Amino acid sequence: MTDFYSTLALDEELPAVAGEQPRFYIVSRRKMAILYLATLGMYGIYWYYKNWACYNKHCPDAAQAGNGVWPIPRAIFSVFFTHDLFEKIKHHGRRSPLVAAWEHRSQATMLVILTLACNLLDRLSMREIGSPTTDILALLILLPILYTKLQAQEMINASCGDPTGETNASFSGANYAWTIIGSLWWGLILIGMRLPE
């Protein structure tokens, strides 16, 4: 299963400092925002996966026998693990004044609520319940979810010693491919919303 996510290659795992692997997933806020919006939020699943994979690989307590985490299930069922992830980020970056002042519990709760609301709106939209209102709301709710994740990413970058995410700010060929696919997807959605029933 890990090979599946590796083949998606949305991003390369890059160190914050040469020769040192980050404990969490570093990415610039700009790149994250573009990929998140271009993929209609699907990048968010990859974002969770990469954070848990980095944690599992590089954190000493996760490396102990029997104490590792499974990144794929934690990414898919992120609503159950968001608080835990944010707690680990806060602990790792506790020496940074920015991370130390971060209200990680309330932000995790907000992200879980927004994610559940997004899932509900998606299901209503797929069943054409409340259309076109639920269709529009399902798209609009991506913005507050992205905003919350961008705040968390700022804390991740700070805790890993790369506040701007400079080590993972450039776009790879796969990033451009996903952006183009996502743009076509957006086009189809907008055309579908304008067509008469």
mmCIF file of C-alpha atoms in Angstrom:
data_model
loop_
_atom_site.group_PDB
_atom_site.id
_atom_site.type_symbol
_atom_site.label_atom_id
_atom_site.label_comp_id
_atom_site.label_asym_id
_atom_site.label_seq_id
_atom_site.Cartn_x
_atom_site.Cartn_y
_atom_site.Cartn_z
ATOM 1 C CA MET A 1 0.000 0.000 0.000
ATOM 2 C CA THR A 2 2.853 2.396 0.721
ATOM 3 C CA ASP A 3 4.080 1.881 -2.845
ATOM 4 C CA PHE A 4 0.691 3.086 -4.100
ATOM 5 C CA TYR A 5 1.106 6.454 -2.392
ATOM 6 C CA SER A 6 4.728 6.676 -3.499
ATOM 7 C CA THR A 7 3.674 6.276 -7.121
ATOM 8 C CA LEU A 8 1.279 9.192 -6.799
ATOM 9 C CA ALA A 9 4.392 11.338 -6.181
ATOM 10 C CA LEU A 10 2.518 14.506 -5.346
ATOM 11 C CA ASP A 11 5.630 15.726 -3.556
ATOM 12 C CA GLU A 12 9.120 14.653 -2.758
ATOM 13 C CA GLU A 13 10.070 14.229 0.884
ATOM 14 C CA LEU A 14 12.743 16.863 1.376
ATOM 15 C CA PRO A 15 14.859 17.542 4.454
ATOM 16 C CA ALA A 16 14.642 20.825 6.352
ATOM 17 C CA VAL A 17 18.407 20.799 6.712
ATOM 18 C CA ALA A 18 20.817 19.027 4.380
ATOM 19 C CA GLY A 19 21.337 15.485 5.597
ATOM 20 C CA GLU A 20 18.553 15.665 8.174
ATOM 21 C CA GLN A 21 15.086 14.238 7.580
ATOM 22 C CA PRO A 22 12.145 16.242 8.959
ATOM 23 C CA ARG A 23 9.891 14.652 11.554
ATOM 24 C CA PHE A 24 6.798 15.975 9.783
ATOM 25 C CA TYR A 25 5.897 16.888 6.220
ATOM 26 C CA ILE A 26 7.371 20.215 5.131
ATOM 27 C CA VAL A 27 5.715 22.065 2.253
ATOM 28 C CA SER A 28 5.338 25.757 1.453
ATOM 29 C CA ARG A 29 1.916 27.229 2.148
ATOM 30 C CA ARG A 30 1.608 28.469 -1.441
ATOM 31 C CA LYS A 31 2.323 25.047 -2.931
ATOM 32 C CA MET A 32 -0.022 23.359 -0.476
ATOM 33 C CA ALA A 33 -2.852 25.797 -1.275
ATOM 34 C CA ILE A 34 -2.487 25.344 -5.034
ATOM 35 C CA LEU A 35 -2.388 21.543 -4.864
ATOM 36 C CA TYR A 36 -5.239 21.386 -2.344
ATOM 37 C CA LEU A 37 -7.557 23.576 -4.431
ATOM 38 C CA ALA A 38 -6.504 22.014 -7.749
ATOM 39 C CA THR A 39 -7.333 18.516 -6.480
ATOM 40 C CA LEU A 40 -10.605 19.577 -4.827
ATOM 41 C CA GLY A 41 -9.217 18.749 -1.397
ATOM 42 C CA MET A 42 -7.840 15.294 -2.255
ATOM 43 C CA TYR A 43 -4.355 16.607 -1.494
ATOM 44 C CA GLY A 44 -5.520 16.782 2.132
ATOM 45 C CA ILE A 45 -5.514 12.973 2.358
ATOM 46 C CA TYR A 46 -1.984 12.885 0.959
ATOM 47 C CA TRP A 47 -0.995 15.624 3.444
ATOM 48 C CA TYR A 48 -2.141 13.498 6.379
ATOM 49 C CA TYR A 49 -0.410 10.453 4.923
ATOM 50 C CA LYS A 50 2.909 12.255 4.486
ATOM 51 C CA ASN A 51 2.822 13.682 8.020
ATOM 52 C CA TRP A 52 2.180 10.275 9.556
ATOM 53 C CA ALA A 53 4.747 8.604 7.288
ATOM 54 C CA CYS A 54 7.427 11.142 8.273
ATOM 55 C CA TYR A 55 6.518 10.767 11.931
ATOM 56 C CA ASN A 56 6.597 6.988 11.728
ATOM 57 C CA LYS A 57 9.981 7.005 9.999
ATOM 58 C CA HIS A 58 11.848 9.682 11.923
ATOM 59 C CA CYS A 59 10.436 10.007 15.429
ATOM 60 C CA PRO A 60 12.334 7.941 17.999
ATOM 61 C CA ASP A 61 9.221 6.945 19.964
ATOM 62 C CA ALA A 62 7.447 5.758 16.787
ATOM 63 C CA ALA A 63 10.440 3.647 15.793
ATOM 64 C CA GLN A 64 10.310 1.545 18.957
ATOM 65 C CA ALA A 65 9.064 -1.994 18.520
ATOM 66 C CA GLY A 66 5.300 -2.170 18.456
ATOM 67 C CA ASN A 67 4.855 1.598 18.687
ATOM 68 C CA GLY A 68 4.737 2.483 14.995
ATOM 69 C CA VAL A 69 1.715 3.996 13.265
ATOM 70 C CA TRP A 70 -0.008 3.033 10.039
ATOM 71 C CA PRO A 71 0.018 6.167 7.854
ATOM 72 C CA ILE A 72 -2.579 5.035 5.284
ATOM 73 C CA PRO A 73 -5.450 4.290 7.711
ATOM 74 C CA ARG A 74 -4.613 7.443 9.676
ATOM 75 C CA ALA A 75 -4.864 9.467 6.464
ATOM 76 C CA ILE A 76 -8.141 7.879 5.345
ATOM 77 C CA PHE A 77 -9.748 8.145 8.792
ATOM 78 C CA SER A 78 -8.121 11.481 9.596
ATOM 79 C CA VAL A 79 -11.009 12.750 11.736
ATOM 80 C CA PHE A 80 -10.047 10.198 14.393
ATOM 81 C CA PHE A 81 -6.342 11.087 14.344
ATOM 82 C CA THR A 82 -6.189 14.852 13.770
ATOM 83 C CA HIS A 83 -5.961 15.663 17.482
ATOM 84 C CA ASP A 84 -3.167 13.124 17.935
ATOM 85 C CA LEU A 85 -1.208 14.503 14.966
ATOM 86 C CA PHE A 86 -1.518 18.099 16.157
ATOM 87 C CA GLU A 87 -0.486 17.033 19.674
ATOM 88 C CA LYS A 88 2.682 15.425 18.279
ATOM 89 C CA ILE A 89 3.474 18.509 16.154
ATOM 90 C CA LYS A 90 3.026 20.770 19.184
ATOM 91 C CA HIS A 91 5.276 18.551 21.314
ATOM 92 C CA HIS A 92 7.971 18.414 18.635
ATOM 93 C CA GLY A 93 7.989 22.207 18.166
ATOM 94 C CA ARG A 94 7.527 23.177 21.805
ATOM 95 C CA ARG A 95 10.803 25.154 21.825
ATOM 96 C CA SER A 96 9.505 27.450 19.074
ATOM 97 C CA PRO A 97 7.539 30.407 20.537
ATOM 98 C CA LEU A 98 5.157 30.265 17.564
ATOM 99 C CA VAL A 99 4.366 26.572 18.052
ATOM 100 C CA ALA A 100 4.279 26.892 21.852
ATOM 101 C CA ALA A 101 1.515 29.530 21.547
ATOM 102 C CA TRP A 102 -0.478 27.441 19.047
ATOM 103 C CA GLU A 103 -3.992 26.457 20.197
ATOM 104 C CA HIS A 104 -3.652 23.028 18.623
ATOM 105 C CA ARG A 105 -6.625 21.346 20.326
ATOM 106 C CA SER A 106 -9.181 23.939 19.259
ATOM 107 C CA GLN A 107 -7.746 24.013 15.748
ATOM 108 C CA ALA A 108 -7.878 20.216 15.497
ATOM 109 C CA THR A 109 -11.502 20.260 16.685
ATOM 110 C CA MET A 110 -12.374 22.919 14.095
ATOM 111 C CA LEU A 111 -10.736 20.881 11.340
ATOM 112 C CA VAL A 112 -12.610 17.725 12.352
ATOM 113 C CA ILE A 113 -15.961 19.581 12.398
ATOM 114 C CA LEU A 114 -15.284 21.158 8.992
ATOM 115 C CA THR A 115 -14.225 17.792 7.539
ATOM 116 C CA LEU A 116 -17.382 16.082 8.807
ATOM 117 C CA ALA A 117 -19.504 18.932 7.407
ATOM 118 C CA CYS A 118 -17.709 18.601 4.060
ATOM 119 C CA ASN A 119 -18.362 14.846 3.959
ATOM 120 C CA LEU A 120 -22.043 15.408 4.752
ATOM 121 C CA LEU A 121 -22.373 18.060 2.038
ATOM 122 C CA ASP A 122 -20.633 15.776 -0.465
ATOM 123 C CA ARG A 123 -23.088 12.958 0.281
ATOM 124 C CA LEU A 124 -26.081 15.273 -0.004
ATOM 125 C CA SER A 125 -24.716 16.688 -3.241
ATOM 126 C CA MET A 126 -24.126 13.207 -4.742
ATOM 127 C CA ARG A 127 -27.753 12.293 -3.980
ATOM 128 C CA GLU A 128 -28.926 15.644 -5.372
ATOM 129 C CA ILE A 129 -30.487 16.583 -2.047
ATOM 130 C CA GLY A 130 -30.717 20.353 -1.795
ATOM 131 C CA SER A 131 -29.083 20.941 -5.189
ATOM 132 C CA PRO A 132 -27.635 23.299 -6.279
ATOM 133 C CA THR A 133 -27.123 24.752 -2.782
ATOM 134 C CA THR A 134 -25.384 21.656 -1.402
ATOM 135 C CA ASP A 135 -23.163 21.513 -4.515
ATOM 136 C CA ILE A 136 -21.999 25.077 -3.981
ATOM 137 C CA LEU A 137 -21.549 24.645 -0.230
ATOM 138 C CA ALA A 138 -19.548 21.431 -0.769
ATOM 139 C CA LEU A 139 -17.089 23.455 -2.850
ATOM 140 C CA LEU A 140 -17.053 26.539 -0.623
ATOM 141 C CA ILE A 141 -16.305 24.580 2.557
ATOM 142 C CA LEU A 142 -12.957 23.625 1.032
ATOM 143 C CA LEU A 143 -11.759 27.184 1.773
ATOM 144 C CA PRO A 144 -12.071 27.130 5.595
ATOM 145 C CA ILE A 145 -10.640 23.590 5.636
ATOM 146 C CA LEU A 146 -7.667 24.782 3.602
ATOM 147 C CA TYR A 147 -7.210 27.828 5.859
ATOM 148 C CA THR A 148 -7.111 25.600 8.944
ATOM 149 C CA LYS A 149 -4.641 23.193 7.344
ATOM 150 C CA LEU A 150 -2.436 26.084 6.216
ATOM 151 C CA GLN A 151 -2.246 27.278 9.827
ATOM 152 C CA ALA A 152 -1.246 23.764 10.890
ATOM 153 C CA GLN A 153 1.324 23.624 8.093
ATOM 154 C CA GLU A 154 2.863 26.844 9.380
ATOM 155 C CA MET A 155 3.358 25.116 12.743
ATOM 156 C CA ILE A 156 4.789 21.997 11.081
ATOM 157 C CA ASN A 157 7.283 24.050 9.086
ATOM 158 C CA ALA A 158 8.287 26.031 12.184
ATOM 159 C CA SER A 159 8.684 22.877 14.283
ATOM 160 C CA CYS A 160 10.929 21.343 11.598
ATOM 161 C CA GLY A 161 13.178 24.393 11.277
ATOM 162 C CA ASP A 162 11.915 25.559 7.860
ATOM 163 C CA PRO A 163 9.338 28.298 8.616
ATOM 164 C CA THR A 164 8.610 29.128 4.971
ATOM 165 C CA GLY A 165 8.709 25.545 3.679
ATOM 166 C CA GLU A 166 11.420 26.584 1.257
ATOM 167 C CA THR A 167 12.834 23.055 0.954
ATOM 168 C CA ASN A 168 9.547 21.916 -0.638
ATOM 169 C CA ALA A 169 8.295 25.012 -2.435
ATOM 170 C CA SER A 170 9.009 24.132 -6.059
ATOM 171 C CA PHE A 171 6.662 22.099 -8.233
ATOM 172 C CA SER A 172 7.654 18.744 -9.690
ATOM 173 C CA GLY A 173 6.366 17.294 -12.941
ATOM 174 C CA ALA A 174 3.856 15.225 -10.965
ATOM 175 C CA ASN A 175 2.657 18.364 -9.174
ATOM 176 C CA TYR A 176 1.986 20.048 -12.525
ATOM 177 C CA ALA A 177 0.230 16.934 -13.816
ATOM 178 C CA TRP A 178 -2.095 16.830 -10.783
ATOM 179 C CA THR A 179 -2.767 20.568 -11.157
ATOM 180 C CA ILE A 180 -3.723 20.132 -14.829
ATOM 181 C CA ILE A 181 -5.941 17.102 -14.056
ATOM 182 C CA GLY A 182 -7.566 19.050 -11.234
ATOM 183 C CA SER A 183 -8.168 22.067 -13.470
ATOM 184 C CA LEU A 184 -9.934 19.844 -16.001
ATOM 185 C CA TRP A 185 -11.982 18.356 -13.152
ATOM 186 C CA TRP A 186 -12.939 21.849 -11.968
ATOM 187 C CA GLY A 187 -13.965 22.715 -15.529
ATOM 188 C CA LEU A 188 -16.258 19.688 -15.751
ATOM 189 C CA ILE A 189 -17.845 20.534 -12.394
ATOM 190 C CA LEU A 190 -18.506 24.141 -13.381
ATOM 191 C CA ILE A 191 -19.936 23.076 -16.751
ATOM 192 C CA GLY A 192 -22.145 20.497 -15.002
ATOM 193 C CA MET A 193 -23.464 23.117 -12.582
ATOM 194 C CA ARG A 194 -24.438 25.416 -15.439
ATOM 195 C CA LEU A 195 -26.204 22.805 -17.542
ATOM 196 C CA PRO A 196 -29.999 22.677 -17.244
ATOM 197 C CA GLU A 197 -31.390 19.621 -15.444
#
